[in-house]
mmCIF file of C-alpha atoms in Angstrom:
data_model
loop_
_atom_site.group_PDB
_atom_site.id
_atom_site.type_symbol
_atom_site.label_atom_id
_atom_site.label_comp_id
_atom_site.label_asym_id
_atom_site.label_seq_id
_atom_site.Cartn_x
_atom_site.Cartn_y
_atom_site.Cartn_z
ATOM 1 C CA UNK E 166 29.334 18.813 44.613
ATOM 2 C CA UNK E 167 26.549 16.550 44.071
ATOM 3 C CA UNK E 168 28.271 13.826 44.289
ATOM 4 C CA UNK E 169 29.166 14.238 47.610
ATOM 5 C CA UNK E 170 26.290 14.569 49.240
ATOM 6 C CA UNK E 171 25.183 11.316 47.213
ATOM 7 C CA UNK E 172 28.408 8.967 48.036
ATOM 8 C CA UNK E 173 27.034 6.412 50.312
ATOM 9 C CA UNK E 174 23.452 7.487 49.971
ATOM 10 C CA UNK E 175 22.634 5.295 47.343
ATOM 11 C CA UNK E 176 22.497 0.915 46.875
ATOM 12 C CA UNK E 177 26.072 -0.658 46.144
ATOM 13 C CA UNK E 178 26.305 -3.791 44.457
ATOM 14 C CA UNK E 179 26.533 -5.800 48.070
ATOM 15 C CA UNK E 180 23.534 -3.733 50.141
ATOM 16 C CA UNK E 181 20.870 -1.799 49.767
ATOM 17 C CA UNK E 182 21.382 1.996 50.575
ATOM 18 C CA UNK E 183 19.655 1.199 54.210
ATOM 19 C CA UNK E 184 21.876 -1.790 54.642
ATOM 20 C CA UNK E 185 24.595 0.221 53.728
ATOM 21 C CA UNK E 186 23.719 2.916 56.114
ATOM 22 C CA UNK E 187 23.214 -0.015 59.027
ATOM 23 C CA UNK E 188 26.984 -1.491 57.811
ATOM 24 C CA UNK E 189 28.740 1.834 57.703
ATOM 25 C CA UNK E 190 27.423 2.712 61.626
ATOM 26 C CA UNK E 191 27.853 -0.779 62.828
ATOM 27 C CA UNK E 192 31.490 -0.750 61.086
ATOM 28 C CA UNK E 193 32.744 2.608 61.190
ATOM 29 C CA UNK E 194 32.739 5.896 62.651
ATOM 30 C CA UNK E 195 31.492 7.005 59.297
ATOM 31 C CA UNK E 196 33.070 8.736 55.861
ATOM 32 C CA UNK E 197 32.559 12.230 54.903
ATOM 33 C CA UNK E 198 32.832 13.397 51.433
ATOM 34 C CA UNK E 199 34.005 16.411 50.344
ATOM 35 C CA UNK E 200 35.858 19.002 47.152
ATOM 36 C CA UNK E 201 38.668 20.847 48.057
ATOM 37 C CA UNK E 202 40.866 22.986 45.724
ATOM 38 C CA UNK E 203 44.505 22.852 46.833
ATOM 39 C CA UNK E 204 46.488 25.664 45.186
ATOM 40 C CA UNK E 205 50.132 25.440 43.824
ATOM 41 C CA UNK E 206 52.891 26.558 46.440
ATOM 42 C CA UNK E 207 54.230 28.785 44.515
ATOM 43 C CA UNK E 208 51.539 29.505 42.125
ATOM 44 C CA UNK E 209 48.346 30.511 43.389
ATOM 45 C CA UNK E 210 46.810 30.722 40.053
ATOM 46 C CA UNK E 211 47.218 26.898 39.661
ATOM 47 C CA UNK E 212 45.117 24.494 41.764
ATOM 48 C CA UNK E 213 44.216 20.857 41.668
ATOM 49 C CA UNK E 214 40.937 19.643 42.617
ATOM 50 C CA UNK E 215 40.276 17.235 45.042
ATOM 51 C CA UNK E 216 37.707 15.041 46.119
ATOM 52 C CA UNK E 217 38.103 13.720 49.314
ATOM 53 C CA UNK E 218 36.744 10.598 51.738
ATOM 54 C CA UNK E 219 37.562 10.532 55.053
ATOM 55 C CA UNK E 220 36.565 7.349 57.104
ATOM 56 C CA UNK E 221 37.430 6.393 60.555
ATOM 57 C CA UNK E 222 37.493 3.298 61.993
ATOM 58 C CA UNK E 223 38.089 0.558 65.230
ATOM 59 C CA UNK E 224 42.162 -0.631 64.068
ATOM 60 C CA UNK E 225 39.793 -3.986 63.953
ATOM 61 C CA UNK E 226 37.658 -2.918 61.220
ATOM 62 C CA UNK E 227 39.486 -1.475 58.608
ATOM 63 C CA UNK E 228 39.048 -4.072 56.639
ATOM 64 C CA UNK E 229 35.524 -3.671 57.005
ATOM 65 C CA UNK E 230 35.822 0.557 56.654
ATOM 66 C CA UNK E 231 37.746 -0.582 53.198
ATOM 67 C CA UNK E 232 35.163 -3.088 51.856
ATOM 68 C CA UNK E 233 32.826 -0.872 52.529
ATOM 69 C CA UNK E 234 34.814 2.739 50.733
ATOM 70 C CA UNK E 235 35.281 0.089 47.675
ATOM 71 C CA UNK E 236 31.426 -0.512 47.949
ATOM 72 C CA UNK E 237 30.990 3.280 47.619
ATOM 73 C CA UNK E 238 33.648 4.419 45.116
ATOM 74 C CA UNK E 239 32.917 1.426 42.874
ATOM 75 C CA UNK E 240 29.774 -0.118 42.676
ATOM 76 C CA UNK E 241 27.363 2.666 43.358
ATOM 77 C CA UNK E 242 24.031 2.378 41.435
ATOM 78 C CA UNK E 243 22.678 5.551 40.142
ATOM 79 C CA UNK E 244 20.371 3.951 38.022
ATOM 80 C CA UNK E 245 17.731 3.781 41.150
ATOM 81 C CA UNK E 246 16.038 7.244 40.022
ATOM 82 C CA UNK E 247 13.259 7.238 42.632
ATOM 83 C CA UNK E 248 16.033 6.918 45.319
ATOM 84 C CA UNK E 249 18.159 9.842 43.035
ATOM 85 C CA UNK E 250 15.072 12.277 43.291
ATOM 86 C CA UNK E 251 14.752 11.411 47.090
ATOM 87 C CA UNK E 252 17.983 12.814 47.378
ATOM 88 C CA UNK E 253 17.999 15.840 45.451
ATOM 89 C CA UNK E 254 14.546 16.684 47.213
ATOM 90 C CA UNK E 255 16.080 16.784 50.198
ATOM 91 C CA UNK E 256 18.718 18.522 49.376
ATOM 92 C CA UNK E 257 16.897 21.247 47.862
ATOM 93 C CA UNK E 258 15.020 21.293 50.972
ATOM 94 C CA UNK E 259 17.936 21.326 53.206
ATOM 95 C CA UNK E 260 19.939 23.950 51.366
ATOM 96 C CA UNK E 261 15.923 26.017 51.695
ATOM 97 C CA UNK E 262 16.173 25.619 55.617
ATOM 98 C CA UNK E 263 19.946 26.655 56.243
ATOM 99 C CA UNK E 264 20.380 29.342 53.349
ATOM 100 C CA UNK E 265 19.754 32.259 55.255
ATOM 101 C CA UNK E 266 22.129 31.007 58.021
ATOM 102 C CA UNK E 267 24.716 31.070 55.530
ATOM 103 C CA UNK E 268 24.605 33.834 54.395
ATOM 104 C CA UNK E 269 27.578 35.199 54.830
ATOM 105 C CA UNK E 270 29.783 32.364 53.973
ATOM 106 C CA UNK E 271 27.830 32.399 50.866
ATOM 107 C CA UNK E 272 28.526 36.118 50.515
ATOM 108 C CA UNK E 273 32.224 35.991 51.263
ATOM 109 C CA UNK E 274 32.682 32.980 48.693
ATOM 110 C CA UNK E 275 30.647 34.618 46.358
ATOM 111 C CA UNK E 276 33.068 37.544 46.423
ATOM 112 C CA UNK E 277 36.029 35.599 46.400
ATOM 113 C CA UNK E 278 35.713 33.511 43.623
ATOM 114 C CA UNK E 279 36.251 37.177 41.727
ATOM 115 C CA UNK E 280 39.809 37.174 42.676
ATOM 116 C CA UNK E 281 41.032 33.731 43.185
ATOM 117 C CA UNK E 282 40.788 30.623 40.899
ATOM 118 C CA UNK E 283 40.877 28.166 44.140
ATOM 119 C CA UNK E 284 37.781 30.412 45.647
ATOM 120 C CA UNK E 285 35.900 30.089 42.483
ATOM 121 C CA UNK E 286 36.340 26.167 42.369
ATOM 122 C CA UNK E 287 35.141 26.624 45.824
ATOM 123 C CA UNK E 288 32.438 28.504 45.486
ATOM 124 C CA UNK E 289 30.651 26.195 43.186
ATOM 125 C CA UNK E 290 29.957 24.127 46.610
ATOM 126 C CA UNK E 291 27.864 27.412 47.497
ATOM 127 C CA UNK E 292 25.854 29.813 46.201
ATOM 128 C CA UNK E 293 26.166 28.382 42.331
ATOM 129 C CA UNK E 294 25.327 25.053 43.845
ATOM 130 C CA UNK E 295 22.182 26.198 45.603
ATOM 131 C CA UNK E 296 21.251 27.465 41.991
ATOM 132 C CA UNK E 297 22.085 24.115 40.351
ATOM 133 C CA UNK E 298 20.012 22.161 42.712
ATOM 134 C CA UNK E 299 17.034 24.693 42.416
ATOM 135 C CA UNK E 300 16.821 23.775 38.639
ATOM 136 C CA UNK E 301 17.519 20.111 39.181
ATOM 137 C CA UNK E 302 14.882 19.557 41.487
ATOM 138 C CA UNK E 303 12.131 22.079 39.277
ATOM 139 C CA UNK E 304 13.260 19.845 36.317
ATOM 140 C CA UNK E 305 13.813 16.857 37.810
ATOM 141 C CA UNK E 306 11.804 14.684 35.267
ATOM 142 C CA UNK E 307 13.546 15.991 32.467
ATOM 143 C CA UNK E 308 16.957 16.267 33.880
ATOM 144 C CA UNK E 309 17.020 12.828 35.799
ATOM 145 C CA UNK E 310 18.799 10.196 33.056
ATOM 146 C CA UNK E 311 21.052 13.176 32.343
ATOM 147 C CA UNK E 312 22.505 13.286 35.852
ATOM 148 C CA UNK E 313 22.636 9.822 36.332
ATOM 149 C CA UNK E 314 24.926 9.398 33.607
ATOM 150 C CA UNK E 315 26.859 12.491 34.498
ATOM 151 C CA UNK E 316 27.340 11.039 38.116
ATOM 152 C CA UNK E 317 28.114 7.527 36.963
ATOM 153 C CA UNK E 318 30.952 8.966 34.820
ATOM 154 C CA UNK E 319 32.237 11.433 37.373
ATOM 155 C CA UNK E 320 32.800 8.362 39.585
ATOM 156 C CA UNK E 321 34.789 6.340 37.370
ATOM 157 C CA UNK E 322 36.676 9.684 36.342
ATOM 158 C CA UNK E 323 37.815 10.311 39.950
ATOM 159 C CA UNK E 324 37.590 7.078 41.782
ATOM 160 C CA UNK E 325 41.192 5.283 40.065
ATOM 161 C CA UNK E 326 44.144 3.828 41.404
ATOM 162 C CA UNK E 327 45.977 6.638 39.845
ATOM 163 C CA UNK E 328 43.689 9.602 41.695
ATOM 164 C CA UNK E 329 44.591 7.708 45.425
ATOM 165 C CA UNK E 330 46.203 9.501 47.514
ATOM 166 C CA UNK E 331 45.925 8.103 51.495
ATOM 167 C CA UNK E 332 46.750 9.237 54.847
ATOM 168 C CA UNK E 333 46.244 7.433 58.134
ATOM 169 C CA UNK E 334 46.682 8.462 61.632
ATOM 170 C CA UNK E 335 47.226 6.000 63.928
ATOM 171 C CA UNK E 336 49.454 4.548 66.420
ATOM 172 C CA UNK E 337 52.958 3.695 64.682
ATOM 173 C CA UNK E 338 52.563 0.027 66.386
ATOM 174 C CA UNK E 339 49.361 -0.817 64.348
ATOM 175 C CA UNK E 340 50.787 0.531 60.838
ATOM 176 C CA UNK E 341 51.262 -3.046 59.620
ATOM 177 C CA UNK E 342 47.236 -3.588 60.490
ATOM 178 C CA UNK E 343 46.656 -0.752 58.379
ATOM 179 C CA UNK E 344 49.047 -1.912 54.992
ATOM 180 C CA UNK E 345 47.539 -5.387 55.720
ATOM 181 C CA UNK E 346 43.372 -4.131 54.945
ATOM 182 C CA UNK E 347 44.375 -1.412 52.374
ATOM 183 C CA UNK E 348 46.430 -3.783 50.716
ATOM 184 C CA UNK E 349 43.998 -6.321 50.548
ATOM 185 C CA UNK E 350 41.721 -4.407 49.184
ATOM 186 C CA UNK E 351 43.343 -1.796 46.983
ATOM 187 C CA UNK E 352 45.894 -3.852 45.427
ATOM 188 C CA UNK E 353 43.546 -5.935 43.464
#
């Protein structure tokens, strides 16, 4: 779950993570980034985890919305560690102001995750992830290189050709727009 709420957050190999933030509002609607655990049909013991990016974007700028999702899945720099510590600070802090409003979504996950293997995998964005970012940020000196490198490997774990899975909604007239700037950039 950290890794979502770091996507985009951080430098890429073409801007800075303000220039970044300036490109994705100038050129998007902006990208969300998420985990979702989508059970089996027919087995509800059996999931598959997902992480998920969804962008939106002018029909003009998708090429720029895909530049820019390439930017983020494949050239993010962890190794800025002041700007990694910014982030997990304010986390922490965030997750410190809204925790008692969540309470009972935390509770109901929590209670879950006993009986289902897709609300366990979910509840890991909750209460267990308030827990890990608690630690993270009390160690943060100590535990710093150690999530870099877990982050850098998560993202070229997840972010392959063979982990893409797209959808698109959009007028059926500008489809060809659309396999025109995915292709161009995701065929490479």
């Amino acid at each position: 779950h950290l890794l979502t709420d770091i996507m985009g957050k951080i430098s890429v190999e073409k801007y800075s993570y303000s220039d970044l933030a300036t490109e994705i509002n100038l050129n998007t609607g902006g990208f969300s980034y998420s985990l979702a655990a989508l059970s089996d049909k027919e087995n509800d013991s059996i999931y598959f985890p997902k992480f998920i990016i969804k962008g939106k974007s002018l029909i003009n700028k998708m090429p720029e919305m895909f530049m820019l999702l390439g930017q983020i899945t494949n050239t993010s720099n962890f190794n800025d560690l002041n700007r990694l510590k910014e982030i997990i600070k304010e986390l922490k802090t965030n997750w410190d102001n809204t925790l008692f409003s969540r309470g009972h979504l935390i509770a109901s996950s929590r209670v879950l995750s006993y009986v289902s293997p897709v609300a366990k995998f979910n509840e890991i964005s909750k209460f267990t992830f308030y827990k890990f970012i608690l630690d993270l940020e009390n160690n943060i000196e100590s535990k710093i290189d150690e999530t870099r490198d877990k982050l850098t490997k998560a993202v070229q774990y997840i972010f392959t050709k063979s982990n893409l899975v797209t959808s698109i909604t959009l007028d059926e007239k500008y489809y060809n727009n659309f396999s025109v700037a995915f292709s161009n950039h995701y065929n490479q």
